mmCIF file of C-alpha atoms in Angstrom:
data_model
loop_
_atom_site.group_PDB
_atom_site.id
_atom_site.type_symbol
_atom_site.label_atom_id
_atom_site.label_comp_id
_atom_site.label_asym_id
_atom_site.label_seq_id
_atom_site.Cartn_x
_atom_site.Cartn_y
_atom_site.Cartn_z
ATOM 1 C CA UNK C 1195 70.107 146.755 -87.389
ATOM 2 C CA UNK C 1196 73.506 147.991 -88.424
ATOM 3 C CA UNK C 1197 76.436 148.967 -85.758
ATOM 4 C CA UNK C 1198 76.141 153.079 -86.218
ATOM 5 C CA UNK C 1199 72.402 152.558 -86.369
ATOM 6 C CA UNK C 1200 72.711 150.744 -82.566
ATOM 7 C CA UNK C 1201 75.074 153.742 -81.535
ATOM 8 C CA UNK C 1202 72.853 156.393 -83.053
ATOM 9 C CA UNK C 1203 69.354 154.562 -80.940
ATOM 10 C CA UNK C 1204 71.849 154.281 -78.065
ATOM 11 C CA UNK C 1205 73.012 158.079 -77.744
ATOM 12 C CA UNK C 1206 69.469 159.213 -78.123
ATOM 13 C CA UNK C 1207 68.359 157.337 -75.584
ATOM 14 C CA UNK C 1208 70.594 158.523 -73.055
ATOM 15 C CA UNK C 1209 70.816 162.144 -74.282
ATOM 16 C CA UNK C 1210 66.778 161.770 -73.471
ATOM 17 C CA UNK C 1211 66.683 159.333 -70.527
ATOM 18 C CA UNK C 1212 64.384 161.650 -68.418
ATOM 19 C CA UNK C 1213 61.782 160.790 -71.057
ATOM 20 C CA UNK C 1214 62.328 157.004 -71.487
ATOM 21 C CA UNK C 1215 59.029 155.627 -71.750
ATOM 22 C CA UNK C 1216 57.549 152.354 -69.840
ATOM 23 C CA UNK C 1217 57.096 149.461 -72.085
ATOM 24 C CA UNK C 1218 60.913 149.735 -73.716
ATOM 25 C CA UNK C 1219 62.460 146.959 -71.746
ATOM 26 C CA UNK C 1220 60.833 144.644 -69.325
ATOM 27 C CA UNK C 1221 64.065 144.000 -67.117
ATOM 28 C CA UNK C 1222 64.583 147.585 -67.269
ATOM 29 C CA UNK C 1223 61.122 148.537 -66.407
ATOM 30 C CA UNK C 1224 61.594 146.012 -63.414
ATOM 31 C CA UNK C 1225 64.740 147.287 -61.947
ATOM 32 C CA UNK C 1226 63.147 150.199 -61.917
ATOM 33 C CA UNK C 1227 60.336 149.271 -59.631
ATOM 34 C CA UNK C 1228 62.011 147.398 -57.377
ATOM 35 C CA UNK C 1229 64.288 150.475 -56.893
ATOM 36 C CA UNK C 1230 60.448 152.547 -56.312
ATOM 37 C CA UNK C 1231 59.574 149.944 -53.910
ATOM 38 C CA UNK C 1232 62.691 149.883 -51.667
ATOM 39 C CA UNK C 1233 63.991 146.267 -52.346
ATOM 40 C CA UNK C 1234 67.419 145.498 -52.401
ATOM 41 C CA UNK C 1235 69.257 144.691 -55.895
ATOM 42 C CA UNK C 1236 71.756 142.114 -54.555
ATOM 43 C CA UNK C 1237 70.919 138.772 -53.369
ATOM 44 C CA UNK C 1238 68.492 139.625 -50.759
ATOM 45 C CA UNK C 1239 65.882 140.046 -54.287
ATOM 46 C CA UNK C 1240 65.154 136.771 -56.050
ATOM 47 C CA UNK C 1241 63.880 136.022 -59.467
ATOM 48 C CA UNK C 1242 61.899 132.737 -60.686
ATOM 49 C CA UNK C 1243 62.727 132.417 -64.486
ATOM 50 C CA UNK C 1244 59.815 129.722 -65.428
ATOM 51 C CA UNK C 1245 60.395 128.426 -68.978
ATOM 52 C CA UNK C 1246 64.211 129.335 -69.216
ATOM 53 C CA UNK C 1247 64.523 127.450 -72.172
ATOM 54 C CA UNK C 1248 68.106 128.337 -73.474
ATOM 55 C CA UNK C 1249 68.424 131.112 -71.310
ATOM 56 C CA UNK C 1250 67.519 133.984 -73.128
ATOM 57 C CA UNK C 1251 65.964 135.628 -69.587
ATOM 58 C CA UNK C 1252 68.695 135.116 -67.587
ATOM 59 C CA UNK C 1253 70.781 136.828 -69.438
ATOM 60 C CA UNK C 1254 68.430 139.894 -69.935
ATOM 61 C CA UNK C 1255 67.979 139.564 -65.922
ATOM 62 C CA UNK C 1256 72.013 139.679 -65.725
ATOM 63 C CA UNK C 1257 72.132 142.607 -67.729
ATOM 64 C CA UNK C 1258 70.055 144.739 -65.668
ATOM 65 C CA UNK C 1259 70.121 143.144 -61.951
ATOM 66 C CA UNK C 1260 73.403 141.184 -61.964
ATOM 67 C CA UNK C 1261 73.810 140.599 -58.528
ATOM 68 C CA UNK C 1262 70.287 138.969 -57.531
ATOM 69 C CA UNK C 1263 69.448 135.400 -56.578
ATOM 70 C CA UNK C 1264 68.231 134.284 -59.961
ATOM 71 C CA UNK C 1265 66.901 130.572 -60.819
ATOM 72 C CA UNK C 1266 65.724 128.987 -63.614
ATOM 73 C CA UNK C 1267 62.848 126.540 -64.315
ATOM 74 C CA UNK C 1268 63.736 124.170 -67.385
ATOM 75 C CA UNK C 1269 61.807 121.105 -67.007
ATOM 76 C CA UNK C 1270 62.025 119.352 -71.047
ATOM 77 C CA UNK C 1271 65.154 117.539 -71.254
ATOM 78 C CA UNK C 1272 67.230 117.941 -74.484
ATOM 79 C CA UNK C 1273 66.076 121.849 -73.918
ATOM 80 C CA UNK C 1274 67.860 121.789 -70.063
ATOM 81 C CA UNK C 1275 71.251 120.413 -71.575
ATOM 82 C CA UNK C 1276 71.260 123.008 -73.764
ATOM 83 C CA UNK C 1277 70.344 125.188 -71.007
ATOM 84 C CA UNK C 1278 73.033 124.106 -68.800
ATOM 85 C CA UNK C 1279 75.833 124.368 -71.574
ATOM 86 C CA UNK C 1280 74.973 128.162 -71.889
ATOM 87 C CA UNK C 1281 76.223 128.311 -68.013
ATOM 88 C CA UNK C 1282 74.012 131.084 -67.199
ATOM 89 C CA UNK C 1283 75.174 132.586 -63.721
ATOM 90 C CA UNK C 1284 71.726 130.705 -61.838
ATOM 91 C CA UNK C 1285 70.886 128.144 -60.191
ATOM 92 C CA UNK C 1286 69.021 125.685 -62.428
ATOM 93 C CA UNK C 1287 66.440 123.402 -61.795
ATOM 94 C CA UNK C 1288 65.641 120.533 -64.415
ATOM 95 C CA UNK C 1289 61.696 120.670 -63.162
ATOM 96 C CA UNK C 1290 57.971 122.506 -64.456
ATOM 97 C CA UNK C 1291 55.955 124.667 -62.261
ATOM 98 C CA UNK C 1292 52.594 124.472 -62.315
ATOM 99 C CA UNK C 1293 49.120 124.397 -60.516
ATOM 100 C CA UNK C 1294 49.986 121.061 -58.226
ATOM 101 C CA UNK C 1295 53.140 118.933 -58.131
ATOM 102 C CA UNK C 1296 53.894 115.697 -59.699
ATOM 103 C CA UNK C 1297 54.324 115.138 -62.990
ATOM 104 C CA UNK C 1298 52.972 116.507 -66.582
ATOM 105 C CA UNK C 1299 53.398 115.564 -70.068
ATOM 106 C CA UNK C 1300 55.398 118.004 -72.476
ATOM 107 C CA UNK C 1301 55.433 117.355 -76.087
ATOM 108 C CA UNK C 1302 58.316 119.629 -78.388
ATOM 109 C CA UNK C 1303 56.054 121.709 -79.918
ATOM 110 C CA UNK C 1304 56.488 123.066 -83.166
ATOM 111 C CA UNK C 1305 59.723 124.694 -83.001
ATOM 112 C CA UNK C 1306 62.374 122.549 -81.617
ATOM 113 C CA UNK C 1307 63.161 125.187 -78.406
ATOM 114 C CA UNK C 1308 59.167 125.844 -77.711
ATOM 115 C CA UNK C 1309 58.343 122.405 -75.738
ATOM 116 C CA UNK C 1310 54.814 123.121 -73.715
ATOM 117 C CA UNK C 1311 53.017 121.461 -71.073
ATOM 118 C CA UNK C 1312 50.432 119.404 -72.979
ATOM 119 C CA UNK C 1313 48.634 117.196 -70.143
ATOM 120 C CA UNK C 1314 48.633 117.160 -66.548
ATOM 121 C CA UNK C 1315 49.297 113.483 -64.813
ATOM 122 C CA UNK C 1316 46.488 111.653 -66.231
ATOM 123 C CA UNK C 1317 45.365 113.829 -68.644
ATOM 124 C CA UNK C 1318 45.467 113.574 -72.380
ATOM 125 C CA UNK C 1319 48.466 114.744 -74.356
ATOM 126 C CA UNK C 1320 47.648 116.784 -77.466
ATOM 127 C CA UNK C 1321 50.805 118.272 -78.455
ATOM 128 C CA UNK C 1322 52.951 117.265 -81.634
ATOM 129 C CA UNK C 1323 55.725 115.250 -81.069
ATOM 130 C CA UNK C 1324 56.615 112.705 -78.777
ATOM 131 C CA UNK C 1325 55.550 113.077 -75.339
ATOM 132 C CA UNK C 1326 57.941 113.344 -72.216
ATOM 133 C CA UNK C 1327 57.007 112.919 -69.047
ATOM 134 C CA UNK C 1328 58.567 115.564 -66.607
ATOM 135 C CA UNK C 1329 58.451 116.259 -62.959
ATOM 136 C CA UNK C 1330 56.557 119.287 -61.638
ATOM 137 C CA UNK C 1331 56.081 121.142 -58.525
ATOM 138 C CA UNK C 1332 54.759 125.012 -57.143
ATOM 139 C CA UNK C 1333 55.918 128.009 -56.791
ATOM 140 C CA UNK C 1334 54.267 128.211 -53.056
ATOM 141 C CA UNK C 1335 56.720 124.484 -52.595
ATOM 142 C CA UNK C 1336 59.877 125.879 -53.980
ATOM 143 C CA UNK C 1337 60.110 129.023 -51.823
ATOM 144 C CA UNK C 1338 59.706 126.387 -49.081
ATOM 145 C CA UNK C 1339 62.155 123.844 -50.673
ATOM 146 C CA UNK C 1340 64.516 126.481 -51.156
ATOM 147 C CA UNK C 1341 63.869 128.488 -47.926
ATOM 148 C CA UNK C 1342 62.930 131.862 -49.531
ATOM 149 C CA UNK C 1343 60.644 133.953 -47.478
ATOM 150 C CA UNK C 1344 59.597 135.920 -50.825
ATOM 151 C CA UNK C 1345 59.872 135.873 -54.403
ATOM 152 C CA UNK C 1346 60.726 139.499 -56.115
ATOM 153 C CA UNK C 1347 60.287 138.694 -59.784
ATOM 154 C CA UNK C 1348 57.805 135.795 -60.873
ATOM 155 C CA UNK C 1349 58.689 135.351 -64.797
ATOM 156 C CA UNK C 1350 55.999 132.897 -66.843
ATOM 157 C CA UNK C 1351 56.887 131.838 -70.599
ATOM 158 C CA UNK C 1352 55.935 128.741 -70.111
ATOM 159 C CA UNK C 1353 53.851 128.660 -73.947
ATOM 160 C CA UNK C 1354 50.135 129.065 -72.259
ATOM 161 C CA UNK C 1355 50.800 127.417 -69.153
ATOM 162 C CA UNK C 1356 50.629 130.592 -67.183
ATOM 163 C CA UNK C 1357 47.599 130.319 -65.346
ATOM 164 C CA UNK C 1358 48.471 127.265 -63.710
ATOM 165 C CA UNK C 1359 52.131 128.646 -62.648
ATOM 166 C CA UNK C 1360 49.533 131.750 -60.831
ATOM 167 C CA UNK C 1361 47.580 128.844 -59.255
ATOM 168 C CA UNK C 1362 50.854 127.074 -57.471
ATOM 169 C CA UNK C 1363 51.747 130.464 -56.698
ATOM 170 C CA UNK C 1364 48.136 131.409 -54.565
ATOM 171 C CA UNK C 1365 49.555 131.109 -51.276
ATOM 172 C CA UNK C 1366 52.685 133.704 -52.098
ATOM 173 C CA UNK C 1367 50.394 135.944 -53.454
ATOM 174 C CA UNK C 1368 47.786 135.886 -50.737
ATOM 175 C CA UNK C 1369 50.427 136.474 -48.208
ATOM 176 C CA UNK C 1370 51.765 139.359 -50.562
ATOM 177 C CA UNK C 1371 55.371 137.131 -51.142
ATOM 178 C CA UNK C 1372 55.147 138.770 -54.855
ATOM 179 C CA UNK C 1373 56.040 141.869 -55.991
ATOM 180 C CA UNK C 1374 56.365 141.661 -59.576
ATOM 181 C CA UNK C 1375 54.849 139.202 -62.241
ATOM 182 C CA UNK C 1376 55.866 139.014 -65.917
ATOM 183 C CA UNK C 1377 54.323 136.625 -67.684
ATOM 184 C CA UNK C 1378 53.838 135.953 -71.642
ATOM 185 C CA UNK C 1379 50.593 136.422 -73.630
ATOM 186 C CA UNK C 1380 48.254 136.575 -76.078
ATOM 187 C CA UNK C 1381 47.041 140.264 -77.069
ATOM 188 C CA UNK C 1382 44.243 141.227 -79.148
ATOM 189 C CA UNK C 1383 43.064 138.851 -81.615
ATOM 190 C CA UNK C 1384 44.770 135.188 -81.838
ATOM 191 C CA UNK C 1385 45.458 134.849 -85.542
ATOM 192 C CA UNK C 1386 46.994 131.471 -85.505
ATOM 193 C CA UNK C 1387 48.122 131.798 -82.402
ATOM 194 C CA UNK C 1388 46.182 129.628 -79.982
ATOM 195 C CA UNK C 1389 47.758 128.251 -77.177
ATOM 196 C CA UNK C 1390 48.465 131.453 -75.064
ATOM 197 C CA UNK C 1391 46.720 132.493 -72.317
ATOM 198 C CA UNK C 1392 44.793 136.349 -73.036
ATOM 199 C CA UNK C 1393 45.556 138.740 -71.876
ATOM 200 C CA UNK C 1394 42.413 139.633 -69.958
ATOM 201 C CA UNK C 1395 42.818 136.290 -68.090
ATOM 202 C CA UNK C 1396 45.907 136.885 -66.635
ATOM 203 C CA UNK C 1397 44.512 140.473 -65.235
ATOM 204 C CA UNK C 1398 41.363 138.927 -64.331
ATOM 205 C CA UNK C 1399 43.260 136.778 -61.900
ATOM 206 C CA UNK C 1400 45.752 139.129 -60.739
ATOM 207 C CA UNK C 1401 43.831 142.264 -60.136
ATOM 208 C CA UNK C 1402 41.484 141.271 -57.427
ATOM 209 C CA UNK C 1403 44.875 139.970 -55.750
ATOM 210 C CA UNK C 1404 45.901 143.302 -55.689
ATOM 211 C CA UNK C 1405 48.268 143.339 -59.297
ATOM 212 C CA UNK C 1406 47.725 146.016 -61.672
ATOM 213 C CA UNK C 1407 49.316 146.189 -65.033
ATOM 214 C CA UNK C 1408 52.485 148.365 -65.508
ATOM 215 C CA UNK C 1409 53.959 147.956 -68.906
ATOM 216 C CA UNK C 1410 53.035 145.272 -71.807
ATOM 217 C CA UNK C 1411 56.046 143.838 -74.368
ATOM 218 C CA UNK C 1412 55.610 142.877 -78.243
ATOM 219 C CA UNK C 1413 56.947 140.134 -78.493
ATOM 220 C CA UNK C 1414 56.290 139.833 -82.667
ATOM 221 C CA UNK C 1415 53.345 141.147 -85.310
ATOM 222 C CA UNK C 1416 51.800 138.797 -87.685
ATOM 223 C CA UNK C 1417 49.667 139.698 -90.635
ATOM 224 C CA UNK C 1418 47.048 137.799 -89.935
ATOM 225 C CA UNK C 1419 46.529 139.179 -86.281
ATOM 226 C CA UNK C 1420 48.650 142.344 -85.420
ATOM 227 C CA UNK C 1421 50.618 141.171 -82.042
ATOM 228 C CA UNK C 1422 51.413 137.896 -82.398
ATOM 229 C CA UNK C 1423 52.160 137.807 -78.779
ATOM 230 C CA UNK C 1424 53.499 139.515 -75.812
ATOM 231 C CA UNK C 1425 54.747 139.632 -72.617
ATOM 232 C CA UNK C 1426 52.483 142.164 -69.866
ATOM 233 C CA UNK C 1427 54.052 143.287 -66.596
ATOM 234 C CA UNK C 1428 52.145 143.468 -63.527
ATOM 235 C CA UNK C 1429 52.909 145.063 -59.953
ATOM 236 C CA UNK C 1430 51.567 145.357 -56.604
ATOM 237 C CA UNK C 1431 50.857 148.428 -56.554
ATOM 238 C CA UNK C 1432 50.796 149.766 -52.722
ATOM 239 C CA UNK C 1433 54.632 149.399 -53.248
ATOM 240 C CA UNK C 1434 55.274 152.529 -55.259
ATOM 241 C CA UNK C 1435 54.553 155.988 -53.535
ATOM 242 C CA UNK C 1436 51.326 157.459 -54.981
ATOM 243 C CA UNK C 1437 51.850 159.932 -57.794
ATOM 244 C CA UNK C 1438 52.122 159.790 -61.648
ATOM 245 C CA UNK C 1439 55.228 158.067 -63.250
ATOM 246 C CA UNK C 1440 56.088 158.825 -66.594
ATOM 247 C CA UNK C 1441 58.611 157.342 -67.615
ATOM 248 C CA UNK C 1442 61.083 154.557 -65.282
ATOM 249 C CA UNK C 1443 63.253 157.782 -64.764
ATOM 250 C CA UNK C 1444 60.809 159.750 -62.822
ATOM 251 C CA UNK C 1445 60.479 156.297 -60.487
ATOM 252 C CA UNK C 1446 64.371 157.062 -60.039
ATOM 253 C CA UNK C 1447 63.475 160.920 -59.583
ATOM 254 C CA UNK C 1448 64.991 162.239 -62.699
ATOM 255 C CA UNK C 1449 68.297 161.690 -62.015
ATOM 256 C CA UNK C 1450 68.420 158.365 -64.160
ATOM 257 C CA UNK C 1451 69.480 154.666 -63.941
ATOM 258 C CA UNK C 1452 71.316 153.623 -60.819
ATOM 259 C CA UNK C 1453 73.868 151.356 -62.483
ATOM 260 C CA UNK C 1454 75.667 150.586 -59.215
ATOM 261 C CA UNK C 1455 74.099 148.591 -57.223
#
C-alpha cells in the first residue's frame, strides 16, 4: 500500500471514528474493553504474549497500551535470540506454556520463524525438522512465579497449541483471573491448513467458562480454503455494562480513543 494511500485510509478513519467497526484491530479492540471494564492501562494491567516469536505482538501491544506489564513467552531457541535482539520493551521468558509443566518437544516447522510444539514429554515428535527439547510450564504457575494476582490479556499463537495453553490456564479462569483471551485459529474449512485448533473448539471451551466471542481477525485467504487462518477475541462478558456496542467508540461513549493513558 502506497504512502498517500495509508494517509487517505488514515484520515477516513478518524474523520469516521464514531463508526469504527469491531474486528479492525485486535489491540485496538482490546484497549477498548479494558477501558469498558474499568481496568487500569498502566502497569496495574498485564499481558501474556504466548508464542512471541520475533515480537511482532509486543509491538502491536506497545502501540496501543504502552504502559502495561507486558511479557513474552518464546520457548524455541534460535527464535528467542532473535527475539531478544529486537529488545521489545517486556520482560521475556525463554520457556512454552502449556497444559502441565516440564518439558515438550518443538520441531521448526515449515517456515523458519513458525517452530510448534510437536510432543509433550514422552510423546512422539511429528514435526519436520530437528527436534528441540524445551522447558514448559502454566499459565496458573507463572502468575504464581511471578506474583500476579490476575492476568488482563491472555494472547495464544502458539501454531495449534492453544488448547493446552487454556488447560494450564483452568484455575485463572475458574477464579475469573482473565479478562480477555486472544488466541489464533482455524476458521471455516482447513484447506491445507491442519494444525490449528477450530474455531468452534476454542468457544466450546471458553463459553461455558463464561467467555463469549467479541471480534474475530483474518489473518490471510487461501484459494483453496477462504481464511487461511485467524485470530478470534473472546471476553468475559459481565465486565462490560449491558447494552449494544457498535463499534469500540460507543464502548468509549462516542467521544473516541483515549490516547492518554
Amino acid at each position: 500500500m502506497s504512502l498517500p494511500t495509508r494517509l487517505r485510509l488514515a484520515t477516513s478513519l478518524l474523520l469516521r471514528r464514531s463508526r469504527l467497526h469491531w474486528g479492525m484491530d485486535p489491540w485496538l479492540d482490546i484497549r477498548t474493553l479494558l477501558h469498558g471494564m474499568g481496568r487500569p492501562l498502566d502497569r496495574r494491567s498485564v499481558v501474556f504474549d504466548v508464542g512471541a516469536n520475533l515480537g511482532q505482538t509486543a509491538r502491536a501491544v506497545r502501540r496501543w497500551l504502552p504502559n502495561v506489564d507486558l511479557h513474552c513467552y518464546e520457548p524455541f531457541p534460535s527464535t528467542f535470540r532473535r527475539l531478544q535482539a529486537v529488545r521489545p520493551r517486556a520482560s521475556l521468558h525463554q520457556v512454552g506454556l502449556s497444559r502441565r509443566s516440564g518439558s515438550a518437544t518443538m520441531d521448526q516447522g515449515t517456515h523458519h520463524t513458525c517452530a510448534r510444539i510437536v510432543a509433550d514429554a514422552g510423546g512422539a515428535a511429528e514435526g519436520h525438522g530437528p527436534p528441540v527439547e524445551v522447558p514448559v510450564r502454566t499459565v496458573d504457575e507463572e502468575l504464581g512465579r511471578l506474583g500476579l494476582p490476575r492476568l488482563e490479556v491472555l494472547k495464544i499463537d502458539v501454531e495449534g497449541h492453544e488448547l493446552d495453553v487454556l488447560h494450564g490456564a483452568e484455575a485463572a479462569i475458574r477464579h475469573d483471573r482473565i479478562d480477555l483471551v486472544l488466541a489464533e485459529c482455524r476458521i471455516g474449512a482447513s484447506g491445507s491448513l491442519t494444525q490449528h485448533v477450530p474455531i468452534e473448539a476454542l468457544v466450546a471451551h471458553l463459553e461455558p467458562r463464561g467467555f463469549r466471542v467479541m471480534a474475530y481477525y483474518t489473518g490471510a485467504i487461501a484459494a483453496d480454503c477462504g481464511v487461511h487462518h485467524g485470530d478470534v477475541l473472546m471476553a468475559r462478558i459481565d465486565r462490560l455494562a449491558p447494552g449494544m456496542y457498535w463499534g469500540p467508540c460507543d464502548v468509549l461513549g462516542g467521544d473516541g480513543i483515549p490516547f492518554s493513558d
